[in-house]
Amino acid sequence: MNYVLDVKGVSKTYGKKGNEYIALNNVDLQVSEGEFVGVMGPSGAGKTTLLNIISTIDTATDGDILIDGQSIVKMKEAQLATFRREKLGFIFQDYNLLDSLTVRENIALPLALSKVKVREINRRVEEIATKFGIEGMLEKYPYQISGGQKQRCAASRALVTKPSLIFGDEPTGALDSKSATDLLDSLKALNEQDDSTIVMVTHDAFAASYCERIIFIKDGTLFKEMYKDGLTRKQFFNEILAVLGEIGGNKDDAI
């Protein structure tokens, strides 16, 4: 089977011999096209390290990572930069918008960098902004819109290139409950309607309940895997809470 993401025996060690810390230990993970996968675990478990490595922000000590069949560990920095721009989308907790650009210009930026024609840029920006419900604020600047609207702008920018794989790093972490729900509803709709493939690291069991599969990490290894399999979101939420309690995720991690 061909996977969008295929992680093979990935390990990450920090420090020097005699004073080493193993953040990840021989992790295998596969994600198919159209999956919405959550990655969870207690603080220090290795989930952020895993996200950073599979999203090309950090490098593995051992193992291989294939995205769309291409090994990212063998790429040089210039290749990685192009690959990142063309194949990957990122949604961070802190938005990473440019205040000097309008919402429209922020969303269009990755397309402009890829030298897409202006007419096509405008078409794609309008399309993705409508899907995230921000089509009426494209001419505003980030300082003129709410935190939830900023995050939907950031998500629009991440998806406007139609990436093979979208990474979310605590995307709801800075949002109030309504804004978080709006963002998650939009991501879920894109996942279902456009077959978008999403890998999201989160502490939040409510956010994780939107996923179809959850990977739980403990002490740098894959501890458990859980599928929604027809459960309601509330039922899945309760099962996620139970596993977090089992592996040491505290109540704060699940709020």
mmCIF file of C-alpha atoms in Angstrom:
data_model
loop_
_atom_site.group_PDB
_atom_site.id
_atom_site.type_symbol
_atom_site.label_atom_id
_atom_site.label_comp_id
_atom_site.label_asym_id
_atom_site.label_seq_id
_atom_site.Cartn_x
_atom_site.Cartn_y
_atom_site.Cartn_z
ATOM 1 C CA MET A 1 0.000 0.000 0.000
ATOM 2 C CA ASN A 2 1.182 3.542 -0.768
ATOM 3 C CA TYR A 3 0.976 5.918 2.187
ATOM 4 C CA VAL A 4 1.026 9.708 2.209
ATOM 5 C CA LEU A 5 3.257 9.410 5.303
ATOM 6 C CA ASP A 6 5.411 6.369 6.084
ATOM 7 C CA VAL A 7 7.616 6.611 9.183
ATOM 8 C CA LYS A 8 10.086 3.731 9.448
ATOM 9 C CA GLY A 9 12.053 3.044 12.631
ATOM 10 C CA VAL A 10 12.528 6.705 13.511
ATOM 11 C CA SER A 11 14.569 7.517 16.604
ATOM 12 C CA LYS A 12 15.763 10.833 18.006
ATOM 13 C CA THR A 13 18.502 11.203 20.593
ATOM 14 C CA TYR A 14 19.611 14.484 22.130
ATOM 15 C CA GLY A 15 22.915 15.114 23.907
ATOM 16 C CA LYS A 16 26.289 13.422 23.695
ATOM 17 C CA LYS A 17 27.426 9.940 24.628
ATOM 18 C CA GLY A 18 27.188 9.433 28.374
ATOM 19 C CA ASN A 19 24.593 12.186 28.683
ATOM 20 C CA GLU A 20 21.939 11.169 26.177
ATOM 21 C CA TYR A 21 18.192 11.647 26.171
ATOM 22 C CA ILE A 22 16.117 9.421 23.899
ATOM 23 C CA ALA A 23 13.104 11.460 22.749
ATOM 24 C CA LEU A 24 11.856 8.897 20.204
ATOM 25 C CA ASN A 25 12.690 5.200 20.080
ATOM 26 C CA ASN A 26 12.141 3.204 16.870
ATOM 27 C CA VAL A 27 8.772 4.687 15.903
ATOM 28 C CA ASP A 28 6.791 3.268 12.975
ATOM 29 C CA LEU A 29 3.734 5.153 11.702
ATOM 30 C CA GLN A 30 1.716 5.109 8.499
ATOM 31 C CA VAL A 31 -0.941 7.609 7.387
ATOM 32 C CA SER A 32 -3.116 7.008 4.333
ATOM 33 C CA GLU A 33 -4.601 9.631 2.041
ATOM 34 C CA GLY A 34 -7.666 11.309 3.539
ATOM 35 C CA GLU A 35 -6.978 10.325 7.151
ATOM 36 C CA PHE A 36 -7.419 12.761 10.055
ATOM 37 C CA VAL A 37 -4.958 11.541 12.696
ATOM 38 C CA GLY A 38 -4.391 12.935 16.176
ATOM 39 C CA VAL A 39 -1.158 12.505 18.136
ATOM 40 C CA MET A 40 -1.491 12.664 21.928
ATOM 41 C CA GLY A 41 0.463 11.896 25.087
ATOM 42 C CA PRO A 42 1.668 13.449 28.340
ATOM 43 C CA SER A 43 4.135 16.341 28.345
ATOM 44 C CA GLY A 44 7.603 15.156 27.359
ATOM 45 C CA ALA A 45 6.272 11.988 25.698
ATOM 46 C CA GLY A 46 7.835 12.855 22.314
ATOM 47 C CA LYS A 47 4.781 13.927 20.310
ATOM 48 C CA THR A 48 6.134 17.380 19.423
ATOM 49 C CA THR A 49 9.507 15.866 18.553
ATOM 50 C CA LEU A 50 7.741 13.425 16.228
ATOM 51 C CA LEU A 51 5.756 16.222 14.582
ATOM 52 C CA ASN A 52 8.885 18.342 14.109
ATOM 53 C CA ILE A 53 10.734 15.445 12.479
ATOM 54 C CA ILE A 54 7.982 14.312 10.118
ATOM 55 C CA SER A 55 7.282 17.936 9.134
ATOM 56 C CA THR A 56 10.989 18.541 8.238
ATOM 57 C CA ILE A 57 11.525 21.089 11.039
ATOM 58 C CA ASP A 58 13.941 18.716 12.828
ATOM 59 C CA THR A 59 15.925 15.664 11.698
ATOM 60 C CA ALA A 60 15.868 12.071 12.943
ATOM 61 C CA THR A 61 18.909 10.346 14.461
ATOM 62 C CA ASP A 62 17.901 7.057 12.802
ATOM 63 C CA GLY A 63 15.197 5.777 10.492
ATOM 64 C CA ASP A 64 13.489 6.926 7.319
ATOM 65 C CA ILE A 65 10.457 9.117 6.524
ATOM 66 C CA LEU A 66 8.625 8.964 3.219
ATOM 67 C CA ILE A 67 6.052 11.559 2.191
ATOM 68 C CA ASP A 68 4.280 10.824 -1.087
ATOM 69 C CA GLY A 69 6.883 8.109 -1.609
ATOM 70 C CA GLN A 70 9.851 10.485 -1.310
ATOM 71 C CA SER A 71 12.425 10.118 1.457
ATOM 72 C CA ILE A 72 12.820 13.467 3.203
ATOM 73 C CA VAL A 73 15.840 12.316 5.227
ATOM 74 C CA LYS A 74 17.928 12.113 2.047
ATOM 75 C CA MET A 75 17.044 15.599 0.822
ATOM 76 C CA LYS A 76 19.413 18.544 0.954
ATOM 77 C CA GLU A 77 18.187 21.824 2.448
ATOM 78 C CA ALA A 78 17.324 23.422 -0.900
ATOM 79 C CA GLN A 79 15.311 20.349 -1.913
ATOM 80 C CA LEU A 80 13.598 20.309 1.476
ATOM 81 C CA ALA A 81 12.605 23.973 1.189
ATOM 82 C CA THR A 82 10.922 23.338 -2.167
ATOM 83 C CA PHE A 83 9.325 20.109 -0.953
ATOM 84 C CA ARG A 84 8.018 21.828 2.197
ATOM 85 C CA ARG A 85 6.483 24.650 0.168
ATOM 86 C CA GLU A 86 4.844 22.382 -2.414
ATOM 87 C CA LYS A 87 3.809 19.343 -0.397
ATOM 88 C CA LEU A 88 3.245 20.392 3.221
ATOM 89 C CA GLY A 89 0.865 22.703 5.063
ATOM 90 C CA PHE A 90 1.390 23.955 8.623
ATOM 91 C CA ILE A 91 -1.095 25.282 11.191
ATOM 92 C CA PHE A 92 0.636 26.517 14.359
ATOM 93 C CA GLN A 93 -0.804 27.668 17.667
ATOM 94 C CA ASP A 94 0.515 31.215 17.250
ATOM 95 C CA TYR A 95 -0.827 31.880 13.701
ATOM 96 C CA ASN A 96 2.493 33.181 12.222
ATOM 97 C CA LEU A 97 0.701 35.803 10.124
ATOM 98 C CA LEU A 98 2.471 38.877 8.729
ATOM 99 C CA ASP A 99 0.886 42.030 10.167
ATOM 100 C CA SER A 100 1.972 44.142 7.193
ATOM 101 C CA LEU A 101 -0.088 41.996 4.795
ATOM 102 C CA THR A 102 -3.858 41.763 4.462
ATOM 103 C CA VAL A 103 -5.670 38.487 5.132
ATOM 104 C CA ARG A 104 -5.850 37.973 1.356
ATOM 105 C CA GLU A 105 -2.106 38.570 0.967
ATOM 106 C CA ASN A 106 -1.247 36.285 3.907
ATOM 107 C CA ILE A 107 -3.257 33.444 2.388
ATOM 108 C CA ALA A 108 -1.804 34.078 -1.085
ATOM 109 C CA LEU A 109 1.824 34.208 0.072
ATOM 110 C CA PRO A 110 2.815 30.536 -0.521
ATOM 111 C CA LEU A 111 1.227 30.644 -3.992
ATOM 112 C CA ALA A 112 3.055 33.863 -4.832
ATOM 113 C CA LEU A 113 6.349 32.284 -3.712
ATOM 114 C CA SER A 114 5.624 29.381 -6.057
ATOM 115 C CA LYS A 115 4.998 31.888 -8.897
ATOM 116 C CA VAL A 116 1.397 30.841 -9.495
ATOM 117 C CA LYS A 117 -0.448 33.160 -11.897
ATOM 118 C CA VAL A 118 -2.378 36.031 -10.288
ATOM 119 C CA ARG A 119 -5.774 34.931 -11.605
ATOM 120 C CA GLU A 120 -5.288 31.419 -10.206
ATOM 121 C CA ILE A 121 -4.056 32.841 -6.880
ATOM 122 C CA ASN A 122 -7.190 34.963 -6.547
ATOM 123 C CA ARG A 123 -9.434 32.020 -7.423
ATOM 124 C CA ARG A 124 -7.816 29.726 -4.876
ATOM 125 C CA VAL A 125 -7.759 32.363 -2.123
ATOM 126 C CA GLU A 126 -11.466 33.105 -2.589
ATOM 127 C CA GLU A 127 -12.275 29.383 -2.611
ATOM 128 C CA ILE A 128 -10.390 28.469 0.580
ATOM 129 C CA ALA A 129 -11.480 31.644 2.423
ATOM 130 C CA THR A 130 -15.116 30.729 1.720
ATOM 131 C CA LYS A 131 -14.564 27.235 3.110
ATOM 132 C CA PHE A 132 -13.213 28.743 6.342
ATOM 133 C CA GLY A 133 -15.879 31.446 6.527
ATOM 134 C CA ILE A 134 -13.537 34.442 6.240
ATOM 135 C CA GLU A 135 -14.350 35.586 2.699
ATOM 136 C CA GLY A 136 -15.740 38.864 4.076
ATOM 137 C CA MET A 137 -12.513 39.945 5.752
ATOM 138 C CA LEU A 138 -9.911 39.390 3.038
ATOM 139 C CA GLU A 139 -9.013 43.087 2.837
ATOM 140 C CA LYS A 140 -8.519 43.445 6.607
ATOM 141 C CA TYR A 141 -5.172 43.169 8.415
ATOM 142 C CA PRO A 142 -4.455 40.576 11.122
ATOM 143 C CA TYR A 143 -4.631 43.203 13.901
ATOM 144 C CA GLN A 144 -8.218 43.993 12.812
ATOM 145 C CA ILE A 145 -9.582 40.451 13.286
ATOM 146 C CA SER A 146 -10.137 38.080 16.222
ATOM 147 C CA GLY A 147 -7.905 35.208 17.307
ATOM 148 C CA GLY A 148 -10.287 32.655 15.841
ATOM 149 C CA GLN A 149 -10.366 34.509 12.533
ATOM 150 C CA LYS A 150 -6.554 34.718 12.533
ATOM 151 C CA GLN A 151 -6.318 30.962 12.991
ATOM 152 C CA ARG A 152 -8.784 30.376 10.150
ATOM 153 C CA CYS A 153 -6.630 32.683 8.019
ATOM 154 C CA ALA A 154 -3.557 30.642 8.989
ATOM 155 C CA ALA A 155 -5.404 27.419 8.151
ATOM 156 C CA SER A 156 -6.470 28.873 4.786
ATOM 157 C CA ARG A 157 -2.849 29.747 4.026
ATOM 158 C CA ALA A 158 -1.789 26.192 4.959
ATOM 159 C CA LEU A 159 -4.352 24.618 2.643
ATOM 160 C CA VAL A 160 -4.373 27.023 -0.304
ATOM 161 C CA THR A 161 -1.489 25.162 -1.975
ATOM 162 C CA LYS A 162 -3.485 21.895 -1.759
ATOM 163 C CA PRO A 163 -0.677 20.125 0.125
ATOM 164 C CA SER A 164 -0.333 16.354 0.316
ATOM 165 C CA LEU A 165 -0.101 16.538 4.098
ATOM 166 C CA ILE A 166 -1.287 19.104 6.655
ATOM 167 C CA PHE A 167 0.352 19.349 10.079
ATOM 168 C CA GLY A 168 -1.405 20.942 13.043
ATOM 169 C CA ASP A 169 0.630 21.812 16.139
ATOM 170 C CA GLU A 170 -1.909 22.527 18.914
ATOM 171 C CA PRO A 171 -3.970 24.589 16.425
ATOM 172 C CA THR A 172 -6.749 25.250 18.958
ATOM 173 C CA GLY A 173 -4.413 25.935 21.891
ATOM 174 C CA ALA A 174 -4.847 29.729 21.888
ATOM 175 C CA LEU A 175 -8.545 29.790 20.977
ATOM 176 C CA ASP A 176 -11.729 30.106 23.022
ATOM 177 C CA SER A 177 -14.168 27.196 22.815
ATOM 178 C CA LYS A 178 -16.360 28.688 20.058
ATOM 179 C CA SER A 179 -13.385 29.638 17.859
ATOM 180 C CA ALA A 180 -11.843 26.215 18.432
ATOM 181 C CA THR A 181 -15.084 24.487 17.434
ATOM 182 C CA ASP A 182 -15.410 26.653 14.306
ATOM 183 C CA LEU A 183 -11.850 25.791 13.229
ATOM 184 C CA LEU A 184 -12.270 22.071 13.923
ATOM 185 C CA ASP A 185 -15.591 21.979 12.064
ATOM 186 C CA SER A 186 -13.891 23.584 9.035
ATOM 187 C CA LEU A 187 -10.932 21.171 9.153
ATOM 188 C CA LYS A 188 -13.262 18.187 9.491
ATOM 189 C CA ALA A 189 -15.331 19.369 6.516
ATOM 190 C CA LEU A 190 -12.194 19.757 4.389
ATOM 191 C CA ASN A 191 -10.996 16.335 5.452
ATOM 192 C CA GLU A 192 -14.310 14.743 4.467
ATOM 193 C CA GLN A 193 -15.102 16.751 1.324
ATOM 194 C CA ASP A 194 -11.626 17.239 -0.170
ATOM 195 C CA ASP A 195 -9.928 14.113 1.216
ATOM 196 C CA SER A 196 -7.350 16.338 2.947
ATOM 197 C CA THR A 197 -4.804 14.370 5.009
ATOM 198 C CA ILE A 198 -4.238 15.892 8.460
ATOM 199 C CA VAL A 199 -1.882 14.993 11.316
ATOM 200 C CA MET A 200 -2.604 17.033 14.442
ATOM 201 C CA VAL A 201 -0.702 17.088 17.731
ATOM 202 C CA THR A 202 -2.966 18.136 20.581
ATOM 203 C CA HIS A 203 -3.363 17.978 24.366
ATOM 204 C CA ASP A 204 -7.065 18.620 23.942
ATOM 205 C CA ALA A 205 -9.378 15.587 23.993
ATOM 206 C CA PHE A 206 -12.188 17.711 22.524
ATOM 207 C CA ALA A 207 -10.023 18.589 19.500
ATOM 208 C CA ALA A 208 -8.830 14.986 19.219
ATOM 209 C CA SER A 209 -12.432 13.738 19.116
ATOM 210 C CA TYR A 210 -12.708 15.258 15.608
ATOM 211 C CA CYS A 211 -10.046 12.809 14.368
ATOM 212 C CA GLU A 212 -10.727 9.335 13.013
ATOM 213 C CA ARG A 213 -7.611 7.812 14.583
ATOM 214 C CA ILE A 214 -5.513 8.710 17.609
ATOM 215 C CA ILE A 215 -1.871 7.751 18.149
ATOM 216 C CA PHE A 216 -0.858 7.848 21.820
ATOM 217 C CA ILE A 217 2.846 8.308 22.583
ATOM 218 C CA LYS A 218 4.496 7.556 25.911
ATOM 219 C CA ASP A 219 8.217 7.695 26.723
ATOM 220 C CA GLY A 220 9.158 8.118 23.068
ATOM 221 C CA THR A 221 7.319 5.048 21.793
ATOM 222 C CA LEU A 222 3.863 4.379 20.344
ATOM 223 C CA PHE A 223 1.787 3.280 23.331
ATOM 224 C CA LYS A 224 -1.644 2.763 21.809
ATOM 225 C CA GLU A 225 -3.704 3.380 18.697
ATOM 226 C CA MET A 226 -7.423 4.099 18.744
ATOM 227 C CA TYR A 227 -9.960 4.309 15.908
ATOM 228 C CA LYS A 228 -13.270 6.151 16.066
ATOM 229 C CA ASP A 229 -14.997 3.314 14.167
ATOM 230 C CA GLY A 230 -18.559 4.641 14.204
ATOM 231 C CA LEU A 231 -18.491 6.066 17.732
ATOM 232 C CA THR A 232 -20.160 9.421 18.295
ATOM 233 C CA ARG A 233 -17.785 12.288 18.972
ATOM 234 C CA LYS A 234 -18.867 12.302 22.642
ATOM 235 C CA GLN A 235 -18.186 8.569 22.992
ATOM 236 C CA PHE A 236 -14.795 8.951 21.310
ATOM 237 C CA PHE A 237 -14.007 11.922 23.575
ATOM 238 C CA ASN A 238 -14.685 9.771 26.671
ATOM 239 C CA GLU A 239 -12.510 6.939 25.369
ATOM 240 C CA ILE A 240 -9.683 9.397 24.671
ATOM 241 C CA LEU A 241 -9.945 10.714 28.245
ATOM 242 C CA ALA A 242 -9.723 7.169 29.595
ATOM 243 C CA VAL A 243 -6.502 6.453 27.669
ATOM 244 C CA LEU A 244 -4.976 9.788 28.709
ATOM 245 C CA GLY A 245 -5.649 8.833 32.326
ATOM 246 C CA GLU A 246 -4.033 5.454 31.720
ATOM 247 C CA ILE A 247 -0.807 6.926 30.304
ATOM 248 C CA GLY A 248 -0.522 9.818 32.720
ATOM 249 C CA GLY A 249 -2.145 12.651 30.787
ATOM 250 C CA ASN A 250 -3.612 14.885 33.489
ATOM 251 C CA LYS A 251 -6.939 16.688 33.379
ATOM 252 C CA ASP A 252 -5.264 19.895 32.223
ATOM 253 C CA ASP A 253 -4.019 18.034 29.149
ATOM 254 C CA ALA A 254 -7.570 17.046 28.312
ATOM 255 C CA ILE A 255 -9.318 20.394 28.638
#
